[in-house]
Coordinates of C-alpha atoms and ligand atoms in Angstrom, one line a residue:
X60 CA 0.0 0.0 0.0
X61 CA 1.3 3.5 -0.9
X62 CA 2.4 5.5 2.0
X63 CA 0.4 8.7 2.1
X64 CA 1.6 12.0 3.2
X65 CA -1.1 13.1 5.5
X66 CA 0.7 16.2 6.7
X67 CA -1.8 19.0 7.4
X68 CA -4.5 17.3 5.4
X69 CA -8.1 17.7 6.3
X70 CA -10.7 15.0 5.8
X71 CA -14.4 15.8 5.9
X72 CA -16.8 14.0 8.2
X73 CA -20.2 14.5 9.7
X74 CA -20.5 16.3 13.0
X75 CA -22.3 14.3 15.7
X76 CA -21.3 16.1 18.8
X77 CA -19.8 19.7 18.5
X78 CA -16.5 20.9 19.8
X79 CA -12.8 20.8 19.1
X80 CA -10.3 18.2 20.3
X81 CA -6.5 18.3 19.8
X82 CA -4.6 15.2 20.6
X83 CA -2.8 12.0 19.8
X84 CA -4.5 9.4 17.5
X85 CA -5.6 6.1 18.9
X86 CA -6.8 3.5 16.4
X87 CA -9.1 0.8 17.7
X88 CA -9.8 -2.3 15.7
X89 CA -13.0 -4.0 16.6
X90 CA -14.4 -7.3 15.6
X91 CA -18.1 -7.7 15.4
X92 CA -18.3 -11.3 14.2
X93 CA -16.8 -14.6 15.3
X94 CA -14.6 -16.2 12.7
X95 CA -15.0 -19.8 13.8
X96 CA -18.0 -21.8 15.0
X97 CA -18.0 -21.8 18.8
X98 CA -19.0 -24.5 21.2
X99 CA -22.3 -25.9 22.0
X100 CA -25.8 -26.4 20.7
X101 CA -27.2 -26.6 24.2
X102 CA -30.2 -24.2 24.5
X103 CA -29.8 -23.9 28.2
X104 CA -26.3 -22.5 27.7
X105 CA -27.7 -20.0 25.3
X106 CA -30.4 -18.9 27.8
X107 CA -27.8 -18.6 30.5
X108 CA -25.7 -16.3 28.3
X109 CA -28.8 -14.1 27.6
X110 CA -29.4 -14.0 31.4
X111 CA -25.8 -13.2 32.1
X112 CA -26.0 -10.4 29.6
X113 CA -29.1 -8.9 31.3
X114 CA -27.4 -9.0 34.7
X115 CA -24.2 -7.3 33.3
X116 CA -26.4 -4.6 31.7
X117 CA -28.4 -4.2 34.9
X118 CA -25.2 -3.9 37.0
X119 CA -23.8 -1.3 34.6
X120 CA -27.1 0.7 34.7
X121 CA -27.0 0.8 38.5
X122 CA -23.6 2.4 38.5
X123 CA -24.6 5.1 36.1
X124 CA -27.0 7.9 35.9
X125 CA -30.4 8.3 34.2
X126 CA -29.3 8.7 30.6
X127 CA -27.1 5.6 30.6
X128 CA -29.6 3.7 32.6
X129 CA -32.4 4.4 30.1
X130 CA -30.2 3.2 27.2
X131 CA -29.2 0.0 29.0
X132 CA -32.8 -0.7 30.2
X133 CA -33.9 -0.4 26.5
X134 CA -31.4 -3.1 25.6
X135 CA -32.6 -5.3 28.4
X136 CA -36.1 -4.9 27.1
X137 CA -34.9 -6.2 23.7
X138 CA -33.5 -9.3 25.4
X139 CA -36.8 -9.9 27.1
X140 CA -38.6 -9.9 23.7
X141 CA -39.6 -13.4 22.7
X142 CA -39.6 -12.4 19.0
X143 CA -35.8 -12.1 19.4
X144 CA -35.1 -15.2 21.5
X145 CA -37.6 -17.8 20.3
X146 CA -36.3 -18.1 16.7
X147 CA -32.8 -18.5 18.0
X148 CA -33.9 -21.3 20.3
X149 CA -35.7 -22.9 17.4
X150 CA -32.5 -23.0 15.3
X151 CA -30.5 -24.3 18.2
X152 CA -33.0 -27.1 18.8
X153 CA -32.6 -27.9 15.1
X154 CA -28.9 -28.5 16.0
X155 CA -27.4 -25.2 15.0
X156 CA -24.5 -24.0 17.3
X157 CA -25.7 -21.3 19.8
X158 CA -23.2 -18.7 18.6
X159 CA -24.1 -19.3 14.9
X160 CA -27.8 -19.2 15.5
X161 CA -27.5 -16.0 17.6
X162 CA -25.2 -14.3 15.1
X163 CA -27.4 -15.2 12.1
X164 CA -30.6 -13.9 13.8
X165 CA -28.9 -10.7 14.9
X166 CA -27.2 -10.0 11.6
X167 CA -30.5 -10.3 9.8
X168 CA -32.2 -8.0 12.2
X169 CA -29.4 -5.5 12.1
X170 CA -29.6 -5.5 8.3
X171 CA -33.3 -4.8 8.4
X172 CA -32.9 -1.9 10.8
X173 CA -30.0 -0.5 8.8
X174 CA -32.3 -0.5 5.7
X175 CA -35.0 1.5 7.6
X176 CA -35.6 5.0 6.2
X177 CA -36.7 6.3 9.6
X178 CA -33.5 7.5 11.3
X179 CA -34.8 6.5 14.7
X180 CA -35.1 2.8 13.8
X181 CA -31.9 2.9 11.7
X182 CA -30.1 4.0 14.8
X183 CA -31.4 1.1 16.8
X184 CA -29.2 -1.3 14.7
X185 CA -26.4 -0.2 17.0
X186 CA -28.2 -1.5 20.1
X187 CA -28.6 -4.8 18.4
X188 CA -24.9 -4.9 17.5
X189 CA -24.2 -4.3 21.2
X190 CA -26.4 -7.2 22.3
X191 CA -25.0 -9.4 19.6
X192 CA -21.4 -8.9 20.9
X193 CA -22.3 -9.1 24.5
X194 CA -24.2 -12.4 24.2
X195 CA -21.5 -13.8 22.0
X196 CA -18.8 -12.8 24.5
X197 CA -20.8 -14.6 27.2
X198 CA -21.3 -17.6 25.1
X199 CA -17.7 -18.0 24.2
X200 CA -16.6 -17.1 27.7
X201 CA -14.7 -14.0 26.6
X202 CA -12.7 -15.7 23.8
X203 CA -9.7 -13.5 23.2
X204 CA -10.5 -13.3 19.5
X205 CA -13.5 -11.4 20.6
X206 CA -12.1 -9.1 23.3
X207 CA -13.4 -5.8 24.5
X208 CA -11.6 -3.3 22.3
X209 CA -12.4 -0.2 24.3
X210 CA -11.6 -1.5 27.7
X211 CA -8.2 -0.6 29.2
X212 CA -7.5 2.0 26.5
X213 CA -5.1 3.4 29.0
X214 CA -4.3 6.5 27.0
X215 CA -1.4 8.3 28.6
X216 CA -2.0 11.6 26.8
X217 CA -5.1 13.4 25.6
X218 CA -6.3 11.3 22.7
X219 CA -8.8 11.1 19.9
X220 CA -9.8 7.6 19.0
X221 CA -10.7 6.3 15.6
X222 CA -12.8 3.1 15.2
X223 CA -15.1 1.5 12.8
X224 CA -17.9 1.5 15.3
X225 CA -18.7 1.5 18.9
X226 CA -21.7 0.2 20.8
X227 CA -23.6 2.1 23.6
X228 CA -22.5 -0.2 26.4
X229 CA -18.9 0.0 25.2
X230 CA -19.2 3.8 25.4
X231 CA -20.6 3.5 29.0
X232 CA -17.7 1.2 30.1
X233 CA -15.0 3.4 28.5
X234 CA -12.7 5.4 30.8
X235 CA -13.0 8.9 29.4
X236 CA -10.3 10.4 31.5
X237 CA -7.8 11.1 28.6
X238 CA -10.1 10.5 25.6
X239 CA -11.2 13.9 24.3
X240 CA -12.7 13.1 20.9
X241 CA -14.3 10.3 18.9
X242 CA -14.2 9.5 15.2
X243 CA -16.4 6.5 14.1
X244 CA -16.7 5.4 10.5
X245 CA -20.2 4.3 11.1
X246 CA -22.7 5.8 13.5
X247 CA -26.1 7.4 13.1
X248 CA -26.5 10.9 14.7
X249 CA -29.6 9.5 16.4
X250 CA -27.8 6.5 17.9
X251 CA -27.4 6.0 21.6
X252 CA -23.6 6.5 21.2
X253 CA -24.2 9.9 19.6
X254 CA -26.7 10.9 22.4
X255 CA -24.1 9.8 25.0
X256 CA -21.3 11.7 23.3
X257 CA -23.4 14.9 23.3
X258 CA -24.4 14.4 26.9
X259 CA -20.8 13.8 28.0
X260 CA -19.7 16.9 25.9
X261 CA -17.2 14.8 23.9
X262 CA -16.7 16.1 20.3
X263 CA -17.5 13.4 17.8
X264 CA -17.5 12.9 14.0
X265 CA -18.8 10.1 11.9
X266 CA -19.0 9.1 8.2
X267 CA -15.3 9.2 8.0
X268 CA -14.2 7.8 4.6
X269 CA -10.5 6.9 5.1
X270 CA -9.7 3.3 6.0
X271 CA -8.3 3.0 9.5
X272 CA -5.5 0.8 8.2
X273 CA -4.1 3.7 6.2
X274 CA -4.1 5.8 9.3
X275 CA -1.8 3.5 11.3
X276 CA 1.2 5.7 11.4
X277 CA -0.6 8.9 12.1
X278 CA 0.3 10.5 15.4
X279 CA -1.5 13.8 15.9
X280 CA -4.8 15.2 14.8
X281 CA -7.3 18.0 15.3
X282 CA -11.0 17.0 15.4
X283 CA -12.9 20.0 14.3
X284 CA -16.5 19.3 15.4
X285 CA -17.7 22.7 14.1
X286 CA -16.6 22.5 10.5
X287 CA -16.8 18.8 10.4
X288 CA -13.3 17.5 9.6
X289 CA -10.4 15.6 10.9
X290 CA -7.0 17.3 10.3
X291 CA -4.1 14.9 10.3
X292 CA -0.6 15.9 11.4
X293 CA -1.5 19.6 11.6
X294 CA 1.3 22.2 10.9
X295 CA 2.5 24.2 13.9
X296 CA 0.8 27.3 12.5
X297 CA -2.6 25.5 12.2
X298 CA -2.2 24.0 15.6
X299 CA -1.6 27.4 17.1
X300 CA -4.8 28.8 15.5
X301 CA -6.8 25.9 16.9
X302 CA -5.3 26.2 20.3
X303 CA -6.5 29.8 20.3
X304 CA -9.9 28.7 19.2
X305 CA -10.1 26.2 22.1
X306 CA -9.1 28.9 24.5
X307 CA -11.9 31.1 23.2
X308 CA -14.3 28.2 23.7
X309 CA -13.1 27.7 27.2
X310 CA -13.8 31.4 27.9
X311 CA -17.3 31.0 26.5
X312 CA -17.9 28.1 28.8
X313 CA -16.6 30.1 31.8
X314 CA -19.0 32.9 30.8
X315 CA -21.9 30.3 30.8
X316 CA -20.7 29.0 34.2
X317 CA -20.8 32.6 35.6
X318 CA -24.4 32.8 34.4
X319 CA -25.1 29.6 36.2
X320 CA -24.1 31.0 39.5
X321 CA -26.7 33.8 39.1
X322 CA -30.4 33.3 40.0
X323 CA -32.8 33.0 37.0
X324 CA -35.7 35.3 36.2
X325 CA -38.4 35.5 33.6
X326 CA -38.7 38.5 31.3
X327 CA -41.0 40.3 33.8
X328 CA -38.3 39.9 36.5
X329 CA -40.1 37.1 38.5
X330 CA -37.6 34.8 40.1
X331 CA -37.5 31.4 38.5
X332 CA -36.3 28.6 40.7
X333 CA -34.1 26.1 38.8
X334 CA -33.4 23.0 40.9
X335 CA -31.9 19.7 39.8
X336 CA -33.0 16.1 39.8
X337 CA -30.7 13.8 41.7
X338 CA -30.5 10.3 40.1
X339 CA -27.2 9.3 41.7
X340 CA -24.6 10.6 44.1
X341 CA -22.4 11.7 41.2
X342 CA -24.1 15.0 41.6
X343 CA -22.2 15.8 44.7
X344 CA -18.9 16.0 42.8
X345 CA -20.3 17.2 39.5
X346 CA -22.5 20.1 40.5
X347 CA -21.8 23.1 42.5
X348 CA -24.8 23.9 44.7
X349 CA -24.2 27.6 44.0
X350 CA -25.4 26.8 40.4
X351 CA -28.9 25.8 41.3
X352 CA -31.7 26.4 43.8
X353 CA -31.5 23.1 45.5
X354 CA -32.7 19.6 44.6
X355 CA -36.3 19.3 43.3
X356 CA -36.4 15.5 43.1
X357 CA -34.2 12.8 44.5
X358 CA -35.1 9.4 42.9
X359 CA -34.2 7.3 45.9
X360 CA -34.8 4.1 43.9
X361 CA -31.2 4.5 42.8
X362 CA -30.1 3.4 46.2
X363 CA -31.7 -0.1 45.7
X364 CA -29.1 -2.3 44.2
X365 CA -29.7 -6.0 43.3
X366 CA -32.9 -6.0 45.2
X367 CA -31.1 -4.8 48.4
X368 CA -33.0 -2.0 50.1
X369 CA -30.6 0.1 52.1
X370 CA -31.0 0.2 55.8
X371 CA -32.1 3.2 57.8
X372 CA -28.5 3.9 58.6
X373 CA -27.3 3.6 55.0
X374 CA -30.1 5.9 53.9
X375 CA -29.3 8.4 56.7
X376 CA -25.7 8.7 55.4
X377 CA -26.9 9.4 51.9
X378 CA -29.5 12.0 52.9
X379 CA -27.0 13.7 55.3
X380 CA -24.4 13.9 52.5
X381 CA -27.1 15.6 50.3
X382 CA -27.7 18.1 53.2
X383 CA -24.0 18.8 53.5
X384 CA -23.7 19.3 49.8
X385 CA -26.6 21.7 49.5
X386 CA -25.3 24.5 51.7
X387 CA -28.8 25.2 53.1
X388 CA -30.7 25.0 49.9
X389 CA -33.9 22.8 50.0
X390 CA -33.5 19.1 49.1
X391 CA -36.6 17.3 47.9
X392 CA -36.3 13.6 48.6
X393 CA -38.9 11.3 47.0
X394 CA -39.8 8.2 48.9
X395 CA -39.1 5.0 46.9
X396 CA -40.9 4.9 43.6
X397 CA -40.5 1.2 42.9
X398 CA -42.8 -0.7 40.6
X399 CA -43.8 0.3 37.0
X400 CA -40.6 0.4 35.1
X401 CA -38.5 0.0 38.3
X402 CA -39.4 -3.5 39.6
X403 CA -37.8 -4.8 42.7
X404 CA -37.7 -8.5 43.2
X405 CA -39.6 -9.8 46.2
X406 CA -41.6 -6.5 46.4
X407 CA -43.3 -5.8 43.1
X408 CA -44.3 -9.0 41.5
X409 CA -44.1 -9.3 37.8
X410 CA -47.4 -7.6 37.1
X411 CA -48.8 -7.5 33.6
X412 CA -49.8 -3.9 33.8
X413 CA -47.0 -2.7 36.1
X414 CA -47.5 1.0 35.4
X415 CA -51.1 0.7 36.6
X416 CA -50.3 -1.6 39.5
X417 CA -48.3 -1.8 42.6
X418 CA -46.1 1.3 42.4
X419 CA -44.8 4.2 44.4
X420 CA -46.7 5.1 47.6
X421 CA -48.9 2.1 47.1
X422 CA -45.9 -0.1 47.7
X423 CA -44.7 2.0 50.7
X424 CA -48.0 1.8 52.4
X425 CA -48.1 -2.0 52.0
X426 CA -44.5 -2.6 53.1
X427 CA -44.7 -0.5 56.2
X428 CA -41.5 -1.6 57.9
X429 CA -39.5 -0.5 54.8
X430 CA -41.4 2.7 54.6
X431 CA -41.0 3.5 58.3
X432 CA -37.3 3.0 58.1
X433 CA -37.0 5.3 55.1
X434 CA -39.2 7.9 57.0
X435 CA -36.9 7.6 60.1
X436 CA -33.8 8.2 58.0
X437 CA -35.5 11.2 56.4
X438 CA -36.6 12.7 59.8
X439 CA -33.1 12.3 61.2
X440 CA -31.6 14.1 58.1
X441 CA -34.2 16.8 58.5
X442 CA -32.6 17.7 61.8
X443 CA -29.5 18.6 59.8
X444 CA -31.0 20.6 57.0
X445 CA -34.0 21.6 54.9
X446 CA -35.3 18.2 53.7
X447 CA -38.7 18.1 51.9
X448 CA -40.3 14.7 51.6
X449 CA -42.2 14.0 48.4
X450 CA -44.6 11.0 47.8
X451 CA -44.8 9.4 44.3
X452 CA -47.9 8.1 42.5
X453 CA -50.3 9.6 45.0
X454 CA -53.8 9.0 43.8
X455 CA -56.1 9.9 46.8
X456 CA -55.7 12.2 49.8
X457 CA -56.0 9.2 52.3
X458 CA -52.5 8.1 51.1
X459 CA -51.1 11.4 52.3
X460 CA -52.9 11.4 55.6
X461 CA -51.7 7.8 56.3
X462 CA -48.2 8.9 55.6
X463 CA -48.5 12.0 57.8
X464 CA -49.6 9.7 60.7
X465 CA -46.6 7.5 60.2
X466 CA -44.3 10.6 60.1
X467 CA -45.8 11.9 63.4
X468 CA -45.5 8.5 65.1
X469 CA -41.9 7.9 63.9
X470 CA -41.0 11.5 65.0
X471 CA -42.3 10.9 68.5
X472 CA -40.5 7.5 68.7
X473 CA -37.2 9.1 67.7
X474 CA -37.7 12.0 70.2
X475 CA -38.5 9.5 72.9
X476 CA -35.2 7.7 72.3
X477 CA -33.3 11.0 72.3
X478 CA -32.4 10.8 68.6
X479 CA -32.3 14.2 66.9
X480 CA -35.1 14.5 64.3
X481 CA -37.2 17.1 62.5
X482 CA -40.5 17.2 60.7
X483 CA -40.0 17.9 57.0
X484 CA -42.3 19.7 54.6
X485 CA -44.5 17.1 52.9
X486 CA -45.4 17.3 49.3
X487 CA -46.7 15.1 46.5
X488 CA -45.8 14.2 42.9
X489 CA -48.7 15.2 40.7
X490 CA -48.6 12.5 38.1
X491 CA -51.9 10.6 38.3
X492 CA -54.8 12.3 36.6
X493 CA -57.2 11.6 39.4
X494 CA -55.0 13.5 41.8
X495 CA -54.3 16.3 39.3
X496 CA -58.0 16.8 38.7
X497 CA -58.8 17.0 42.4
X498 CA -55.7 18.9 43.4
X499 CA -57.5 21.1 46.0
X500 CA -58.2 17.9 48.0
X501 CA -54.5 17.4 48.7
X502 CA -53.5 19.4 51.8
X503 CA -49.7 19.4 51.4
X504 CA -46.8 21.9 51.6
X505 CA -45.9 21.7 47.9
X506 CA -46.6 20.0 44.6
X507 CA -44.3 18.7 41.9
X508 CA -45.7 17.7 38.5
X509 CA -44.3 14.5 37.2
X510 CA -45.0 15.2 33.6
X511 CA -43.4 11.9 32.5
X512 CA -46.1 9.9 34.1
X513 CA -48.8 12.5 33.9
X514 CA -48.5 12.4 30.1
X515 CA -48.5 8.6 30.1
X516 CA -51.6 8.2 32.3
X517 CA -53.4 11.1 30.5
X518 CA -52.9 9.7 27.1
X519 CA -53.1 6.0 28.0
X520 CA -49.7 5.5 26.4
X521 CA -47.0 3.6 28.2
X522 CA -43.9 5.8 28.4
X523 CA -41.7 2.9 27.3
X524 CA -43.8 1.6 24.4
X525 CA -42.2 2.7 21.2
X526 CA -45.0 1.6 19.0
X527 CA -47.4 4.2 20.4
X528 CA -44.7 6.8 21.2
X529 CA -46.3 9.2 18.7
X530 CA -49.1 9.7 21.2
X531 CA -46.8 10.2 24.2
X532 CA -46.4 14.0 23.8
X533 CA -46.7 17.2 25.8
X534 CA -48.2 19.1 22.9
X535 CA -51.9 18.4 23.6
X536 CA -54.0 21.3 25.1
X537 CA -55.7 19.0 27.6
X538 CA -52.3 18.4 29.2
X539 CA -51.6 22.1 29.5
X540 CA -55.1 22.8 30.8
X541 CA -54.4 20.4 33.6
X542 CA -51.0 21.9 34.2
X543 CA -52.6 25.3 34.6
X544 CA -55.2 24.0 36.9
X545 CA -52.5 22.6 39.3
X546 CA -50.5 25.8 39.1
X547 CA -53.5 28.0 39.7
X548 CA -54.3 26.0 42.8
X549 CA -50.7 26.5 44.0
X550 CA -50.9 30.3 43.4
X551 CA -54.2 30.5 45.3
X552 CA -53.0 28.6 48.3
X553 CA -49.4 30.0 48.3
X554 CA -47.8 26.6 47.8
X555 CA -44.9 25.9 45.4
X556 CA -45.7 24.1 42.2
X557 CA -42.7 22.7 40.5
X558 CA -42.2 20.5 37.5
X559 CA -39.6 17.7 37.7
X560 CA -40.5 15.7 34.6
X561 CA -38.4 15.8 31.5
X562 CA -40.2 18.7 29.9
X563 CA -38.6 21.0 32.5
X564 CA -35.2 20.1 31.0
X565 CA -36.3 20.7 27.5
X566 CA -35.8 24.3 26.3
X567 CA -38.5 23.7 23.6
X568 CA -41.0 23.7 26.5
X569 CA -39.5 26.3 28.8
X570 CA -41.1 29.3 27.2
X571 CA -44.5 27.6 27.4
X572 CA -44.0 26.7 31.0
X573 CA -43.1 30.3 31.8
X574 CA -46.0 31.7 29.8
X575 CA -48.3 29.4 31.8
X576 CA -47.1 31.0 35.0
X577 CA -44.7 28.3 36.3
X578 CA -41.9 29.7 38.4
X579 CA -40.1 26.5 39.6
X580 CA -38.6 23.7 37.6
X581 CA -36.3 20.8 38.4
X582 CA -34.0 19.7 35.6
X583 CA -31.5 16.9 34.9
X584 CA -28.0 17.9 35.9
X585 CA -26.8 17.5 32.3
X586 CA -29.4 20.2 31.2
X587 CA -28.6 22.7 33.9
X588 CA -26.2 24.8 31.7
X589 CA -28.6 24.8 28.8
X590 CA -31.6 25.7 30.8
X591 CA -29.9 28.5 32.8
X592 CA -28.2 29.9 29.7
X593 CA -31.5 29.8 27.9
X594 CA -33.3 31.7 30.7
X595 CA -30.5 34.3 30.8
X596 CA -30.6 34.8 27.0
X597 CA -34.4 35.2 27.1
X598 CA -34.1 38.1 29.5
X599 CA -31.4 39.7 27.4
X600 CA -33.4 39.3 24.2
X601 CA -36.6 40.7 25.7
X602 CA -35.2 44.1 26.8
X603 CA -34.3 43.4 30.3
X604 CA -35.9 45.0 33.3
X605 CA -32.6 46.3 34.8
X606 CA -33.9 45.7 38.3
X607 CA -33.5 42.0 37.5
X608 CA -29.8 42.3 37.3
X609 CA -29.5 44.4 40.4
X610 CA -30.9 41.5 42.3
X611 CA -27.8 39.4 41.4
Ligands
PEP171 C1 -42.2 11.9 36.3 O1 -43.0 11.0 36.3 O2 -42.3 12.9 35.6 C2 -41.0 11.9 37.2 C3 -40.2 12.9 37.3 O3 -40.8 10.7 37.8 P1 -40.2 9.4 37.2 O4 -39.7 9.8 35.8 O5 -39.1 9.0 38.1 O6 -41.3 8.5 37.2
MG172 MG1 -43.1 9.5 37.8

């Protein structure tokens, strides 16, 4: 093969995640198919490998936050689909080797998805490739021919890696410490890897036409995720220009961060509370409490690992750490919202209509010992800082009253034992239409709208069912009428109404929320910069009321 002089050459590619990266080149070869027929035709071994894959994905999901968790849960749901598993079993029973049967089935599905014109479905081919590899790895017991290419990358310097493709779980398992850019030959901009790269803020290109073999001797590169190109062996002059560019970007980010520290307002000068949703303890190191108005939702289910419900003491430690982190800002902690799409073995049985079944406060009021120990941990943490307790899936006022009695009893018990405790504010998630429509019957300190569930229950559209996802939408006026009703009740009674569902993190809906009179939102940590920057820019565009800035 002719040696190419790459010096200072620029190769076009499609931008998937914006940004500029300057670093060493790391080429990663990855195999997606087995070259030889492996092992057994025993269907039970195949099923064990599928099971093992599910457990690995579950373990990985538990260690990560919401976005990664959702992607991995989606893959687990694919593995639960009999339309995927049954045909493979059938071929195995007809004496095909497990690995061959699995590979054939997945290859044909991947091909079908790749031929789809709808970019959403096209992008799902990548999840199937991920599953194909993982199950094969488990079947072949990690055959070294089929190793994990992205594990132990061990980059010593800032590096950009080039690979043919990468799967979502490979992305999630990669150590991003020194990896600052990604170039993949094949990847859809709607794929989960693309979504992850954007959410991690890693510049990424795809549709790169040069064969990786020809790039073997390349050392340095610039990934330009603005223009959409990879510049190989840049000249010192070009390198200097780009370094300056990176410095300017850095300054822009600093400017955004300085906006973050300021309180947010709407264009009339009303204060808008921007809190964050806590889905893991990562938040304590990733987010400065000065950048938000506290925590609007803590999904305590993240504390349940492998069916183990944390003890009162373990929970107290976590809640106290949140209090320490928050520097006096309110922390809303939701009691366990298990059931629905978050089953816990031994507690929520595999119900057919799990979203309509044993979920949230319904579970807590049935498993009273567990509930009481969570309440005790919360009351003890309330003695240390401003904890607000929030109940999920509340449907009727009696659920709140029963909880209030438990809180009072546990408070008195703790006081009797000389253990420091406080009575927290008590609020509810408004996510069941029955509760939303009779909001005035709920005598609580605050309300938080769970739009994710409210939309699903209002439209009779399961939030995880892709075949009816066109109906799962916040655009319908009946939804906004209901939102306004809840907010009006909050205004009348002087109680805070917040929104902690995903629409609060979506800048497409922020304006509508503000126009509808909402003044408090709780957003995912990854959206905080976007949301606060958006709010600041709205004020600037709409001729600011100068008083607003004096308040800073
Ligand atoms: C919601 O339903 O909008 C919500 C925030 O809760 P979760 O997504 O955890 O059900
Ligand atoms: Mg909910």
